[in-house]
PDB file of N, CA and C in Angstrom:
ATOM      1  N   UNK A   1       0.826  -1.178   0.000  1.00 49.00           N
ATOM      2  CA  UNK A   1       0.000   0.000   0.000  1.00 49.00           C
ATOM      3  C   UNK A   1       0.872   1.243   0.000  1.00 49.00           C
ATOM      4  N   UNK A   2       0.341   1.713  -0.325  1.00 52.00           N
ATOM      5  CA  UNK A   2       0.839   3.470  -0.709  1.00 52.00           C
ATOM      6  C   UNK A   2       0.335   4.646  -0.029  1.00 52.00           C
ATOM      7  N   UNK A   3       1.411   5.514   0.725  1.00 55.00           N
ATOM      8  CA  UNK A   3       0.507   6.211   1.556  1.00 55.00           C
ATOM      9  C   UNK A   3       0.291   7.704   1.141  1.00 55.00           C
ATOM     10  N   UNK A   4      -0.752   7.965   1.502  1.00 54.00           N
ATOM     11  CA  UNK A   4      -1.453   9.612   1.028  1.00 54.00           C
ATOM     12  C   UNK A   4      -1.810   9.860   2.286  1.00 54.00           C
ATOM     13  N   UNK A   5      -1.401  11.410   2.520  1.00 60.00           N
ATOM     14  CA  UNK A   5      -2.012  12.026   3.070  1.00 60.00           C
ATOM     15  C   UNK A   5      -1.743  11.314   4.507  1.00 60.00           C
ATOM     16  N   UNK A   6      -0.742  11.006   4.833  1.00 59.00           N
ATOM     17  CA  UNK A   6      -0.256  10.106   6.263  1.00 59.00           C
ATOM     18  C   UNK A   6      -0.991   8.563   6.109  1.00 59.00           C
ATOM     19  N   UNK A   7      -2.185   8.304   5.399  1.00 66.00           N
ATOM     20  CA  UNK A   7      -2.554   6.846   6.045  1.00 66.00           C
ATOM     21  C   UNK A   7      -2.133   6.199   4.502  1.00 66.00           C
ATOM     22  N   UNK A   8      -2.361   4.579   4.761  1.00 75.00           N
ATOM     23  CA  UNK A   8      -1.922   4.165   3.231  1.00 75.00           C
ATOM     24  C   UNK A   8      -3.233   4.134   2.838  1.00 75.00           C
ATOM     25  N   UNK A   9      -2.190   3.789   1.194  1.00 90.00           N
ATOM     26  CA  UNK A   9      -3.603   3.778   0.663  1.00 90.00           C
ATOM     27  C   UNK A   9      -3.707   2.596  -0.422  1.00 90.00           C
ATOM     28  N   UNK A  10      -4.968   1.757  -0.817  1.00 92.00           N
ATOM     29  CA  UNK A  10      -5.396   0.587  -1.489  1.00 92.00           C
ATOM     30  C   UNK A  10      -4.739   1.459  -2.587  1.00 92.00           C
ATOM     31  N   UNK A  11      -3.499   0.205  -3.089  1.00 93.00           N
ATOM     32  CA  UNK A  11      -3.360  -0.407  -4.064  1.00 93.00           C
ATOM     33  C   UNK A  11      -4.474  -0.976  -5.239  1.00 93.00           C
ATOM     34  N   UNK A  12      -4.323  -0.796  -6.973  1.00 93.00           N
ATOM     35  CA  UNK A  12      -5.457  -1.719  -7.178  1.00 93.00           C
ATOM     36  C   UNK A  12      -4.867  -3.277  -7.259  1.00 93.00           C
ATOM     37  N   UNK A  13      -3.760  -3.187  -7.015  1.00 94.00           N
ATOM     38  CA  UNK A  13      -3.008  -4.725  -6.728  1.00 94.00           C
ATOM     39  C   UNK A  13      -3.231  -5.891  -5.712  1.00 94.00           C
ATOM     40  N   UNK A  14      -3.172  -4.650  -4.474  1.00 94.00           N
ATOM     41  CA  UNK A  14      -3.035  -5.076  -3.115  1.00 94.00           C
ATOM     42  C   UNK A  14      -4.526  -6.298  -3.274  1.00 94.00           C
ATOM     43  N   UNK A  15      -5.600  -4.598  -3.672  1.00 95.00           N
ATOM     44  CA  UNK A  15      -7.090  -4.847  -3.939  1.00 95.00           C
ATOM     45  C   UNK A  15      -7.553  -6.660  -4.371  1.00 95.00           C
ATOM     46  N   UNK A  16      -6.763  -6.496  -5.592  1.00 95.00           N
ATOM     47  CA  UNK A  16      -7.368  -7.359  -6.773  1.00 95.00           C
ATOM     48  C   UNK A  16      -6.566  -9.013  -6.147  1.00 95.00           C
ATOM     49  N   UNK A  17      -5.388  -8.847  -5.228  1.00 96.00           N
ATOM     50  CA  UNK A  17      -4.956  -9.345  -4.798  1.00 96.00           C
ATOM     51  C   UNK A  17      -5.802 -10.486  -3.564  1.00 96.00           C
ATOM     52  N   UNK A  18      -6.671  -9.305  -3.185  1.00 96.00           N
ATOM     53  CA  UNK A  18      -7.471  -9.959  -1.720  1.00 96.00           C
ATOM     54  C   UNK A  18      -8.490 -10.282  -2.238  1.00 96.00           C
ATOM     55  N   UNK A  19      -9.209  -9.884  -3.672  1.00 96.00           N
ATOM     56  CA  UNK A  19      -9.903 -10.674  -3.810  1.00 96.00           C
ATOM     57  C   UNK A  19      -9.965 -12.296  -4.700  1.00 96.00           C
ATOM     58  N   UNK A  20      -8.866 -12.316  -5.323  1.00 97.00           N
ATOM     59  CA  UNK A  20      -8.352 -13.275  -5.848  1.00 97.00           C
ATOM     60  C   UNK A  20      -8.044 -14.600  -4.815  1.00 97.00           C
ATOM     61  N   UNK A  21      -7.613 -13.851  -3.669  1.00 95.00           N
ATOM     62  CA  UNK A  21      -7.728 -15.067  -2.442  1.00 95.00           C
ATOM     63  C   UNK A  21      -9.047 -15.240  -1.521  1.00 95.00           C
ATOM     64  N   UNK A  22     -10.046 -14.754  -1.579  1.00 94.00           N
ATOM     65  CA  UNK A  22     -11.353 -15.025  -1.310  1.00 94.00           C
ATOM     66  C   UNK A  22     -12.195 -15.743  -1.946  1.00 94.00           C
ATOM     67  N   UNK A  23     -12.010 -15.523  -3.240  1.00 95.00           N
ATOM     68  CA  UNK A  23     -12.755 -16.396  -4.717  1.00 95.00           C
ATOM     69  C   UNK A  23     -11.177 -16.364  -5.469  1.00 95.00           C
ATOM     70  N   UNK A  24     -11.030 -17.691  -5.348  1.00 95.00           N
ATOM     71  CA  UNK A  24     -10.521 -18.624  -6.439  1.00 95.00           C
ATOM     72  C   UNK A  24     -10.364 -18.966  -7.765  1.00 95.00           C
ATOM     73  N   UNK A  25     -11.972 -19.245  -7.922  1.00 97.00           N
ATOM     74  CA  UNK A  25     -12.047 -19.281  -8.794  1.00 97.00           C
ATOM     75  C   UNK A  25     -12.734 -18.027 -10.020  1.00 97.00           C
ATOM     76  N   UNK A  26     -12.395 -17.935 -11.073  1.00 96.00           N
ATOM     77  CA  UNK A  26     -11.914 -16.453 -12.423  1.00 96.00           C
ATOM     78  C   UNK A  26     -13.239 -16.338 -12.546  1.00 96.00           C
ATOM     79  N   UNK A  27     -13.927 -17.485 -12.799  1.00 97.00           N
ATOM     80  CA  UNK A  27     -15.594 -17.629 -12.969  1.00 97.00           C
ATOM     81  C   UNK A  27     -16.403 -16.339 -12.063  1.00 97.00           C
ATOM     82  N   UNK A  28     -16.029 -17.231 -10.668  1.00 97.00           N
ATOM     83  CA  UNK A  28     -16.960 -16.609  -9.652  1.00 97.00           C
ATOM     84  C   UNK A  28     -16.308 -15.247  -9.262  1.00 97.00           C
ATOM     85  N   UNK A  29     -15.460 -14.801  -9.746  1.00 96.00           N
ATOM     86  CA  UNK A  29     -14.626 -14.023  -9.173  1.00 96.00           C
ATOM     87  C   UNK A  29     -15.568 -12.401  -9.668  1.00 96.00           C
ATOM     88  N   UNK A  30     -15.468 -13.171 -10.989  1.00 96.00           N
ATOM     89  CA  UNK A  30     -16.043 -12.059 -12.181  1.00 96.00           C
ATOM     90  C   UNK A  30     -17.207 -11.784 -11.729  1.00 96.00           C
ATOM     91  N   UNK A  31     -17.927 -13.066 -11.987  1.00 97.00           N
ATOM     92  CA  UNK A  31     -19.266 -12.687 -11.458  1.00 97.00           C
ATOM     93  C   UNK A  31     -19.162 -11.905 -10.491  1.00 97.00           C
ATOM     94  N   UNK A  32     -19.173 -12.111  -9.342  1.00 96.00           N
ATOM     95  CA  UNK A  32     -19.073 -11.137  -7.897  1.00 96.00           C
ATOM     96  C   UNK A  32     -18.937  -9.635  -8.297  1.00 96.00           C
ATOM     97  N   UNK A  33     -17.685  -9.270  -8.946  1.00 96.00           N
ATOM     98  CA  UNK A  33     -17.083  -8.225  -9.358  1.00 96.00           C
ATOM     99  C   UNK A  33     -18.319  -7.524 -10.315  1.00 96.00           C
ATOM    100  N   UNK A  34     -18.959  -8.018 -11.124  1.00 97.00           N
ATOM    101  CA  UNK A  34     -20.416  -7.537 -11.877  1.00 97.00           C
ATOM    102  C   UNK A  34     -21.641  -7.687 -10.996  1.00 97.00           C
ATOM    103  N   UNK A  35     -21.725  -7.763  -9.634  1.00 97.00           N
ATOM    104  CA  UNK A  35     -23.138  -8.383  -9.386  1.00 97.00           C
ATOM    105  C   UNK A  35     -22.724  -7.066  -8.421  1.00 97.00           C
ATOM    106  N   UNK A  36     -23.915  -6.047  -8.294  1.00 97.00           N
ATOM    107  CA  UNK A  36     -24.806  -5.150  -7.560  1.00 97.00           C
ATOM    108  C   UNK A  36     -25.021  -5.399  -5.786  1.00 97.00           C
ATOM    109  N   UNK A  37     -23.863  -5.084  -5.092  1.00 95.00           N
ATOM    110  CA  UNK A  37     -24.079  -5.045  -3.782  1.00 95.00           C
ATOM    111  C   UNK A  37     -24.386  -4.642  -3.124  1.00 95.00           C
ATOM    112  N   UNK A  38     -25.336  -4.719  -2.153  1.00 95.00           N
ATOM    113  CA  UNK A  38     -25.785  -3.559  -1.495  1.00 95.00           C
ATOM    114  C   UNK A  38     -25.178  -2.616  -0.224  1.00 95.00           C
ATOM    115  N   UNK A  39     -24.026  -3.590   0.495  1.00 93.00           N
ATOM    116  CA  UNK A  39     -23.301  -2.696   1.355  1.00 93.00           C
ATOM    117  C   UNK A  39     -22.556  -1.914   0.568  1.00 93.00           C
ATOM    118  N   UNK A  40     -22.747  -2.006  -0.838  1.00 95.00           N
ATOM    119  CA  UNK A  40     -21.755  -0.855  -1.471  1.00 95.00           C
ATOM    120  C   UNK A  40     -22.719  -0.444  -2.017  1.00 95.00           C
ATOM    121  N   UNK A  41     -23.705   0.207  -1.314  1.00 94.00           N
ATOM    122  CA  UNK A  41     -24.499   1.252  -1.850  1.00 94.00           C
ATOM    123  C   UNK A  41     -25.391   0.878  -3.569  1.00 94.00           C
ATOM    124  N   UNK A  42     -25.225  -1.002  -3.276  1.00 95.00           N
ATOM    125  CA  UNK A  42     -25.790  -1.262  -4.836  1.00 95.00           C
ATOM    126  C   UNK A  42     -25.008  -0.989  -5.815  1.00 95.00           C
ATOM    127  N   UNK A  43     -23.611  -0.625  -5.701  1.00 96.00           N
ATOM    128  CA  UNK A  43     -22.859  -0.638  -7.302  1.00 96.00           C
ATOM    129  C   UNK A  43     -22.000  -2.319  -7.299  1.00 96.00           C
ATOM    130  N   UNK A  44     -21.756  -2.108  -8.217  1.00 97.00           N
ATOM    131  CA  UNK A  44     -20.597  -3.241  -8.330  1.00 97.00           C
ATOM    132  C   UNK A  44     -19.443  -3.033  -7.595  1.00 97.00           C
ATOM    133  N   UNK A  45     -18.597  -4.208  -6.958  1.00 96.00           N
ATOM    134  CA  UNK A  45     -17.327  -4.165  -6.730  1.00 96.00           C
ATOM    135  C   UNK A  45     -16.537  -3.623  -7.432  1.00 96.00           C
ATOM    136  N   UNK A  46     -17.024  -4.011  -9.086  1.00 96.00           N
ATOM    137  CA  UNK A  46     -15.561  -3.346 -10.099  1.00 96.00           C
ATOM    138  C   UNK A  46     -15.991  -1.724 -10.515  1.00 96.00           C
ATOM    139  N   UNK A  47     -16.724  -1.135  -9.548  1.00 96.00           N
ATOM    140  CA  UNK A  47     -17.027   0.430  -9.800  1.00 96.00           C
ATOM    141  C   UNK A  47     -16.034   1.215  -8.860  1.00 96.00           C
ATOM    142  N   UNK A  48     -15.724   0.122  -8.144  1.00 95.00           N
ATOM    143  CA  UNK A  48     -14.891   0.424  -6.875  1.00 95.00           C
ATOM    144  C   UNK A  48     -13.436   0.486  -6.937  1.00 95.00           C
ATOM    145  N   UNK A  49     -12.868   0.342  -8.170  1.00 94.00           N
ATOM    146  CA  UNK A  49     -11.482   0.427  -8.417  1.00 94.00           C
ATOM    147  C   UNK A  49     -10.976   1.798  -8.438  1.00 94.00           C
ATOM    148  N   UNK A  50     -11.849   2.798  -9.296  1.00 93.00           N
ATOM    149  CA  UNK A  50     -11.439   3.957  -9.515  1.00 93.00           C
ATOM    150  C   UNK A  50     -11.299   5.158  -8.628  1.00 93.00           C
ATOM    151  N   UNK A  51     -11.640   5.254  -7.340  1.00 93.00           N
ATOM    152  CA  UNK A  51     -10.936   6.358  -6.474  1.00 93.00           C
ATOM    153  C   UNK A  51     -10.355   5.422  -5.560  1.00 93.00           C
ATOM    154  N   UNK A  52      -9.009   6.140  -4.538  1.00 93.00           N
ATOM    155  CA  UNK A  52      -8.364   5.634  -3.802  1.00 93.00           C
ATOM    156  C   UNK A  52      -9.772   5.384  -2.312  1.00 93.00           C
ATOM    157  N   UNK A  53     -10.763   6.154  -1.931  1.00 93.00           N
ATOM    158  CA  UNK A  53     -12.047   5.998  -1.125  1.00 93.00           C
ATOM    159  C   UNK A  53     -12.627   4.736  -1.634  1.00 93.00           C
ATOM    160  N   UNK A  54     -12.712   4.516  -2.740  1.00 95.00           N
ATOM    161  CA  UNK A  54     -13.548   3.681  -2.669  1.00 95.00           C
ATOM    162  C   UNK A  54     -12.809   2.116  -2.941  1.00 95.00           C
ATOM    163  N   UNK A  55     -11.050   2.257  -2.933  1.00 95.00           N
ATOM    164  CA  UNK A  55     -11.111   1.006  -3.128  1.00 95.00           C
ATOM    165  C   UNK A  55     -10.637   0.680  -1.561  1.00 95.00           C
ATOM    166  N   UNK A  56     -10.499   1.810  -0.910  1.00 94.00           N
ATOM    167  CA  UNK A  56     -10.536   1.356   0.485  1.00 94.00           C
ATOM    168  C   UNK A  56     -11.599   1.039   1.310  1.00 94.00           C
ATOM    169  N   UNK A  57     -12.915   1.646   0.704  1.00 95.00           N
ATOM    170  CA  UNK A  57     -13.787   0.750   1.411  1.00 95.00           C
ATOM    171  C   UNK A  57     -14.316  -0.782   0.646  1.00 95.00           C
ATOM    172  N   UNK A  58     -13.789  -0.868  -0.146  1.00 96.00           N
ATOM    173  CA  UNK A  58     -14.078  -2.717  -1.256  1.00 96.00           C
ATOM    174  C   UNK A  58     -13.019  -3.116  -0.422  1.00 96.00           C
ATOM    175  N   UNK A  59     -11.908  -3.170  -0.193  1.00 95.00           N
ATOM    176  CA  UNK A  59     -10.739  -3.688   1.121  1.00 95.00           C
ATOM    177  C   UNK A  59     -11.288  -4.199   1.944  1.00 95.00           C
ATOM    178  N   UNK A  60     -12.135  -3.029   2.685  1.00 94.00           N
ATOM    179  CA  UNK A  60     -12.830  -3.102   3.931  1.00 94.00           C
ATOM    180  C   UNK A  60     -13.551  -4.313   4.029  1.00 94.00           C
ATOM    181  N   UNK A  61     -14.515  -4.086   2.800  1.00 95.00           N
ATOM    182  CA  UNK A  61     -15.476  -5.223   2.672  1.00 95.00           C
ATOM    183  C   UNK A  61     -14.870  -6.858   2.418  1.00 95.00           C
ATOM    184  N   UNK A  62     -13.976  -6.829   1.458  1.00 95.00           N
ATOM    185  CA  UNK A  62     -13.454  -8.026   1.157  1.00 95.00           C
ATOM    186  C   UNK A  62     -12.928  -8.347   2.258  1.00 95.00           C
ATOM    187  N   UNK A  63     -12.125  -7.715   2.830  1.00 94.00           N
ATOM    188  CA  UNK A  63     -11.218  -8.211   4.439  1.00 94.00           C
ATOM    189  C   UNK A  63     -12.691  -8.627   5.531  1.00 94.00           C
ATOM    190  N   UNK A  64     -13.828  -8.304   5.315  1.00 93.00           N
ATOM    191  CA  UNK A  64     -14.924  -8.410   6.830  1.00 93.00           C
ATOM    192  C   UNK A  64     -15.420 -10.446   5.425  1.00 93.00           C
ATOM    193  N   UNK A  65     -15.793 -10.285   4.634  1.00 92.00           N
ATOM    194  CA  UNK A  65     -16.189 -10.684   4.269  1.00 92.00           C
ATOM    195  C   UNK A  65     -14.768 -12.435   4.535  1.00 92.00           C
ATOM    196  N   UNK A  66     -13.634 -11.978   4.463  1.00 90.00           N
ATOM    197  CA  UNK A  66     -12.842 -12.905   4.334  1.00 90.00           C
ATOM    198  C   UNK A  66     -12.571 -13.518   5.787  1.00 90.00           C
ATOM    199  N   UNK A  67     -12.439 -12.926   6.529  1.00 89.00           N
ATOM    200  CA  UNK A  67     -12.566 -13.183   8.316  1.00 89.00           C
ATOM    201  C   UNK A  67     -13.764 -13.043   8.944  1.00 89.00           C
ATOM    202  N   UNK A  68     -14.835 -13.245   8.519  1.00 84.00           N
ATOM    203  CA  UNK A  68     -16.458 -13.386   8.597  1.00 84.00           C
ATOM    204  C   UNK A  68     -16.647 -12.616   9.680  1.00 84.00           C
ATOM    205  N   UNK A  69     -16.137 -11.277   9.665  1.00 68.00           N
ATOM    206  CA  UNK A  69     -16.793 -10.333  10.658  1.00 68.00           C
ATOM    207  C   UNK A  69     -18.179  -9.588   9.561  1.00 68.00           C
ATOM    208  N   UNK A  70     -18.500  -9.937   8.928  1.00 55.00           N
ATOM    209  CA  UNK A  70     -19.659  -9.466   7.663  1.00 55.00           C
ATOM    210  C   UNK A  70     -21.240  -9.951   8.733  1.00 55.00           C
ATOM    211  N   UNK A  71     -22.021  -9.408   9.007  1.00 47.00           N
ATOM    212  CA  UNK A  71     -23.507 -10.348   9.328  1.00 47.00           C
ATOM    213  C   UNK A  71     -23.852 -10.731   8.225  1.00 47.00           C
TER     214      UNK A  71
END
C-alpha cells in the first residue's frame, strides 16, 4: 500500500490481490465483481477500483467478508 495524506492507501493490486484469495475461482470471481451489492451502496465491486475511497472501502469489505466479521 501506498501512503497519502499520512494513512496508506489501497493499491489496485493489493485490492485485486485480496480478492483473488477469497474467490478462487476467475468464474466466480467475475461474477461477484459484476453483481450489484448492497453494502456498497448497490454498485458493483468493479465500480470500486477507480478512487483511492472507494477502493478502500471494497478492502474493507473483502477483508470483513474474508474473516467473517460481515452479518
Amino acid at each position: 500500500m501506498v501512503q497519502r495524506d499520512g494513512k496508506p492507501e489501497v493499491t489496485i493490486e493489493a485490492l485485486e490481490a485480496e480478492i483473488a484469495d477469497l474467490i478462487d475461482d476467475p468464474v466466480l470471481r467475475d461474477e461477484w465483481l459484476n453483481t450489484k451489492i448492497p453494502i456498497l451502496e448497490s454498485k458493483t465491486p468493479k465500480s470500486y477500483f477507480h478512487t483511492p475511497s472507494n477502493r478502500a472501502r471494497l478492502m474493507q469489505v473483502v477483508l470483513e467478508m474474508k474473516f467473517g466479521e460481515m452479518a
